[in-house]
Amino acid sequence: MEGPRDSDRTREQGIDFGDLAENLATHEYPATTAELLADYGDTELSCSNGTQTFRSVLEPFADMQFDSAGEVRQAVYTMVDETAIGRKYYSDRTPPAPGEDREGPDESF
């Protein structure tokens, strides 16, 4: 049985690539940031708490060349803002971090 291809996975790590997943998978590489933004810059990336354009996420990599769709996706994971975070600072398994104020009693199930 074959595993999923990059283009089959449109949602990963809180980001829904939508049609961009297929576009990146079939794009000819190597490709520069400028080429990718010219083709897909206005594409919206849906996140748990909003959207961002592909352009706003990838622009910090202005002079970069990507050798694969996987490299582009990794750049997106690195640069997407907090809209991709579900519940910020959420952890019910760890003690409070220094300076963190948690309300309510400590409970264990």
PDB file of C-alpha atoms in Angstrom:
ATOM      1  CA  MET A   1       0.000   0.000   0.000  1.00  0.00           C
ATOM      2  CA  GLU A   2       1.284   3.433  -0.948  1.00  0.00           C
ATOM      3  CA  GLY A   3       1.489   6.325   1.512  1.00  0.00           C
ATOM      4  CA  PRO A   4      -0.130   9.700   0.830  1.00  0.00           C
ATOM      5  CA  ARG A   5       1.546  12.009  -1.640  1.00  0.00           C
ATOM      6  CA  ASP A   6       2.241  15.651  -0.736  1.00  0.00           C
ATOM      7  CA  SER A   7      -0.674  16.715  -2.925  1.00  0.00           C
ATOM      8  CA  ASP A   8      -3.049  14.342  -1.062  1.00  0.00           C
ATOM      9  CA  ARG A   9      -2.366  16.087   2.243  1.00  0.00           C
ATOM     10  CA  THR A  10      -4.012  19.470   2.060  1.00  0.00           C
ATOM     11  CA  ARG A  11      -4.147  20.028   5.842  1.00  0.00           C
ATOM     12  CA  GLU A  12      -1.106  19.642   8.066  1.00  0.00           C
ATOM     13  CA  GLN A  13       0.124  21.242  11.262  1.00  0.00           C
ATOM     14  CA  GLY A  14      -2.903  23.531  11.484  1.00  0.00           C
ATOM     15  CA  ILE A  15      -2.614  24.791   7.896  1.00  0.00           C
ATOM     16  CA  ASP A  16      -5.011  23.917   5.065  1.00  0.00           C
ATOM     17  CA  PHE A  17      -3.174  24.341   1.773  1.00  0.00           C
ATOM     18  CA  GLY A  18      -6.251  23.536  -0.330  1.00  0.00           C
ATOM     19  CA  ASP A  19      -5.473  23.581  -4.070  1.00  0.00           C
ATOM     20  CA  LEU A  20      -2.016  24.958  -3.341  1.00  0.00           C
ATOM     21  CA  ALA A  21      -0.955  21.461  -2.205  1.00  0.00           C
ATOM     22  CA  GLU A  22      -1.485  20.073  -5.712  1.00  0.00           C
ATOM     23  CA  ASN A  23      -0.022  23.190  -7.353  1.00  0.00           C
ATOM     24  CA  LEU A  24       3.170  22.914  -5.319  1.00  0.00           C
ATOM     25  CA  ALA A  25       3.403  19.158  -5.917  1.00  0.00           C
ATOM     26  CA  THR A  26       3.214  19.595  -9.694  1.00  0.00           C
ATOM     27  CA  HIS A  27       5.318  22.774  -9.912  1.00  0.00           C
ATOM     28  CA  GLU A  28       8.677  22.456 -11.677  1.00  0.00           C
ATOM     29  CA  TYR A  29      11.652  22.644  -9.289  1.00  0.00           C
ATOM     30  CA  PRO A  30      14.056  24.169  -8.527  1.00  0.00           C
ATOM     31  CA  ALA A  31      11.958  27.314  -8.127  1.00  0.00           C
ATOM     32  CA  THR A  32      12.690  30.668  -6.549  1.00  0.00           C
ATOM     33  CA  THR A  33      10.522  32.490  -4.063  1.00  0.00           C
ATOM     34  CA  ALA A  34       9.754  35.104  -6.734  1.00  0.00           C
ATOM     35  CA  GLU A  35       8.529  32.424  -9.169  1.00  0.00           C
ATOM     36  CA  LEU A  36       6.325  30.770  -6.558  1.00  0.00           C
ATOM     37  CA  LEU A  37       4.861  34.088  -5.448  1.00  0.00           C
ATOM     38  CA  ALA A  38       4.185  35.137  -9.042  1.00  0.00           C
ATOM     39  CA  ASP A  39       2.199  31.932  -9.586  1.00  0.00           C
ATOM     40  CA  TYR A  40       0.548  31.407  -6.189  1.00  0.00           C
ATOM     41  CA  GLY A  41       1.135  34.519  -4.046  1.00  0.00           C
ATOM     42  CA  ASP A  42      -2.541  35.448  -3.636  1.00  0.00           C
ATOM     43  CA  THR A  43      -3.586  31.940  -2.580  1.00  0.00           C
ATOM     44  CA  GLU A  44      -5.167  31.836   0.871  1.00  0.00           C
ATOM     45  CA  LEU A  45      -3.886  29.399   3.485  1.00  0.00           C
ATOM     46  CA  SER A  46      -6.629  28.515   5.943  1.00  0.00           C
ATOM     47  CA  CYS A  47      -5.573  28.128   9.547  1.00  0.00           C
ATOM     48  CA  SER A  48      -7.413  27.252  12.745  1.00  0.00           C
ATOM     49  CA  ASN A  49      -7.908  30.907  13.663  1.00  0.00           C
ATOM     50  CA  GLY A  50      -7.936  32.758  10.327  1.00  0.00           C
ATOM     51  CA  THR A  51      -6.211  32.947   6.974  1.00  0.00           C
ATOM     52  CA  GLN A  52      -2.943  34.190   5.540  1.00  0.00           C
ATOM     53  CA  THR A  53      -1.827  34.609   1.973  1.00  0.00           C
ATOM     54  CA  PHE A  54       0.941  32.420   0.644  1.00  0.00           C
ATOM     55  CA  ARG A  55       2.739  35.690  -0.203  1.00  0.00           C
ATOM     56  CA  SER A  56       2.718  36.984   3.390  1.00  0.00           C
ATOM     57  CA  VAL A  57       4.135  33.695   4.658  1.00  0.00           C
ATOM     58  CA  LEU A  58       6.814  33.147   2.001  1.00  0.00           C
ATOM     59  CA  GLU A  59       8.054  36.737   1.448  1.00  0.00           C
ATOM     60  CA  PRO A  60      10.686  36.540   4.218  1.00  0.00           C
ATOM     61  CA  PHE A  61      12.435  33.910   2.048  1.00  0.00           C
ATOM     62  CA  ALA A  62      12.962  36.533  -0.687  1.00  0.00           C
ATOM     63  CA  ASP A  63      16.189  35.200  -2.206  1.00  0.00           C
ATOM     64  CA  MET A  64      15.645  31.493  -1.648  1.00  0.00           C
ATOM     65  CA  GLN A  65      15.532  28.640  -4.126  1.00  0.00           C
ATOM     66  CA  PHE A  66      13.418  25.607  -3.322  1.00  0.00           C
ATOM     67  CA  ASP A  67      14.215  22.141  -4.675  1.00  0.00           C
ATOM     68  CA  SER A  68      10.897  20.477  -3.866  1.00  0.00           C
ATOM     69  CA  ALA A  69       7.324  20.991  -2.727  1.00  0.00           C
ATOM     70  CA  GLY A  70       8.369  19.586   0.648  1.00  0.00           C
ATOM     71  CA  GLU A  71      10.894  22.392   1.102  1.00  0.00           C
ATOM     72  CA  VAL A  72       8.218  24.984   0.306  1.00  0.00           C
ATOM     73  CA  ARG A  73       5.800  23.403   2.769  1.00  0.00           C
ATOM     74  CA  GLN A  74       8.510  23.382   5.450  1.00  0.00           C
ATOM     75  CA  ALA A  75       9.101  27.104   4.865  1.00  0.00           C
ATOM     76  CA  VAL A  76       5.361  27.700   5.300  1.00  0.00           C
ATOM     77  CA  TYR A  77       5.289  25.713   8.571  1.00  0.00           C
ATOM     78  CA  THR A  78       8.231  27.769   9.807  1.00  0.00           C
ATOM     79  CA  MET A  79       6.776  31.168   8.965  1.00  0.00           C
ATOM     80  CA  VAL A  80       3.015  30.899   9.450  1.00  0.00           C
ATOM     81  CA  ASP A  81       1.845  33.123  12.296  1.00  0.00           C
ATOM     82  CA  GLU A  82      -0.226  32.259  15.346  1.00  0.00           C
ATOM     83  CA  THR A  83      -3.433  31.845  13.312  1.00  0.00           C
ATOM     84  CA  ALA A  84      -2.321  28.230  12.824  1.00  0.00           C
ATOM     85  CA  ILE A  85      -2.249  27.595  16.568  1.00  0.00           C
ATOM     86  CA  GLY A  86      -5.398  26.029  17.920  1.00  0.00           C
ATOM     87  CA  ARG A  87      -5.483  26.844  21.600  1.00  0.00           C
ATOM     88  CA  LYS A  88      -2.470  28.993  22.386  1.00  0.00           C
ATOM     89  CA  TYR A  89      -0.299  27.848  25.323  1.00  0.00           C
ATOM     90  CA  TYR A  90      -2.595  24.862  25.861  1.00  0.00           C
ATOM     91  CA  SER A  91      -1.320  21.970  27.888  1.00  0.00           C
ATOM     92  CA  ASP A  92      -3.226  20.112  30.555  1.00  0.00           C
ATOM     93  CA  ARG A  93      -0.329  17.737  31.185  1.00  0.00           C
ATOM     94  CA  THR A  94       2.482  20.024  32.273  1.00  0.00           C
ATOM     95  CA  PRO A  95       2.891  22.200  35.345  1.00  0.00           C
ATOM     96  CA  PRO A  96       2.561  25.958  34.843  1.00  0.00           C
ATOM     97  CA  ALA A  97       5.579  27.564  33.225  1.00  0.00           C
ATOM     98  CA  PRO A  98       7.445  30.243  35.196  1.00  0.00           C
ATOM     99  CA  GLY A  99       5.251  33.333  35.192  1.00  0.00           C
ATOM    100  CA  GLU A 100       2.188  31.471  33.897  1.00  0.00           C
ATOM    101  CA  ASP A 101      -0.977  31.912  35.908  1.00  0.00           C
ATOM    102  CA  ARG A 102      -3.461  29.047  35.677  1.00  0.00           C
ATOM    103  CA  GLU A 103      -6.873  29.434  37.198  1.00  0.00           C
ATOM    104  CA  GLY A 104      -8.758  26.566  38.748  1.00  0.00           C
ATOM    105  CA  PRO A 105      -7.722  23.550  40.788  1.00  0.00           C
ATOM    106  CA  ASP A 106      -5.148  21.055  39.612  1.00  0.00           C
ATOM    107  CA  GLU A 107      -7.000  17.970  38.484  1.00  0.00           C
ATOM    108  CA  SER A 108      -5.882  14.554  37.360  1.00  0.00           C
ATOM    109  CA  PHE A 109      -8.054  12.061  35.549  1.00  0.00           C
TER     110      PHE A 109
END
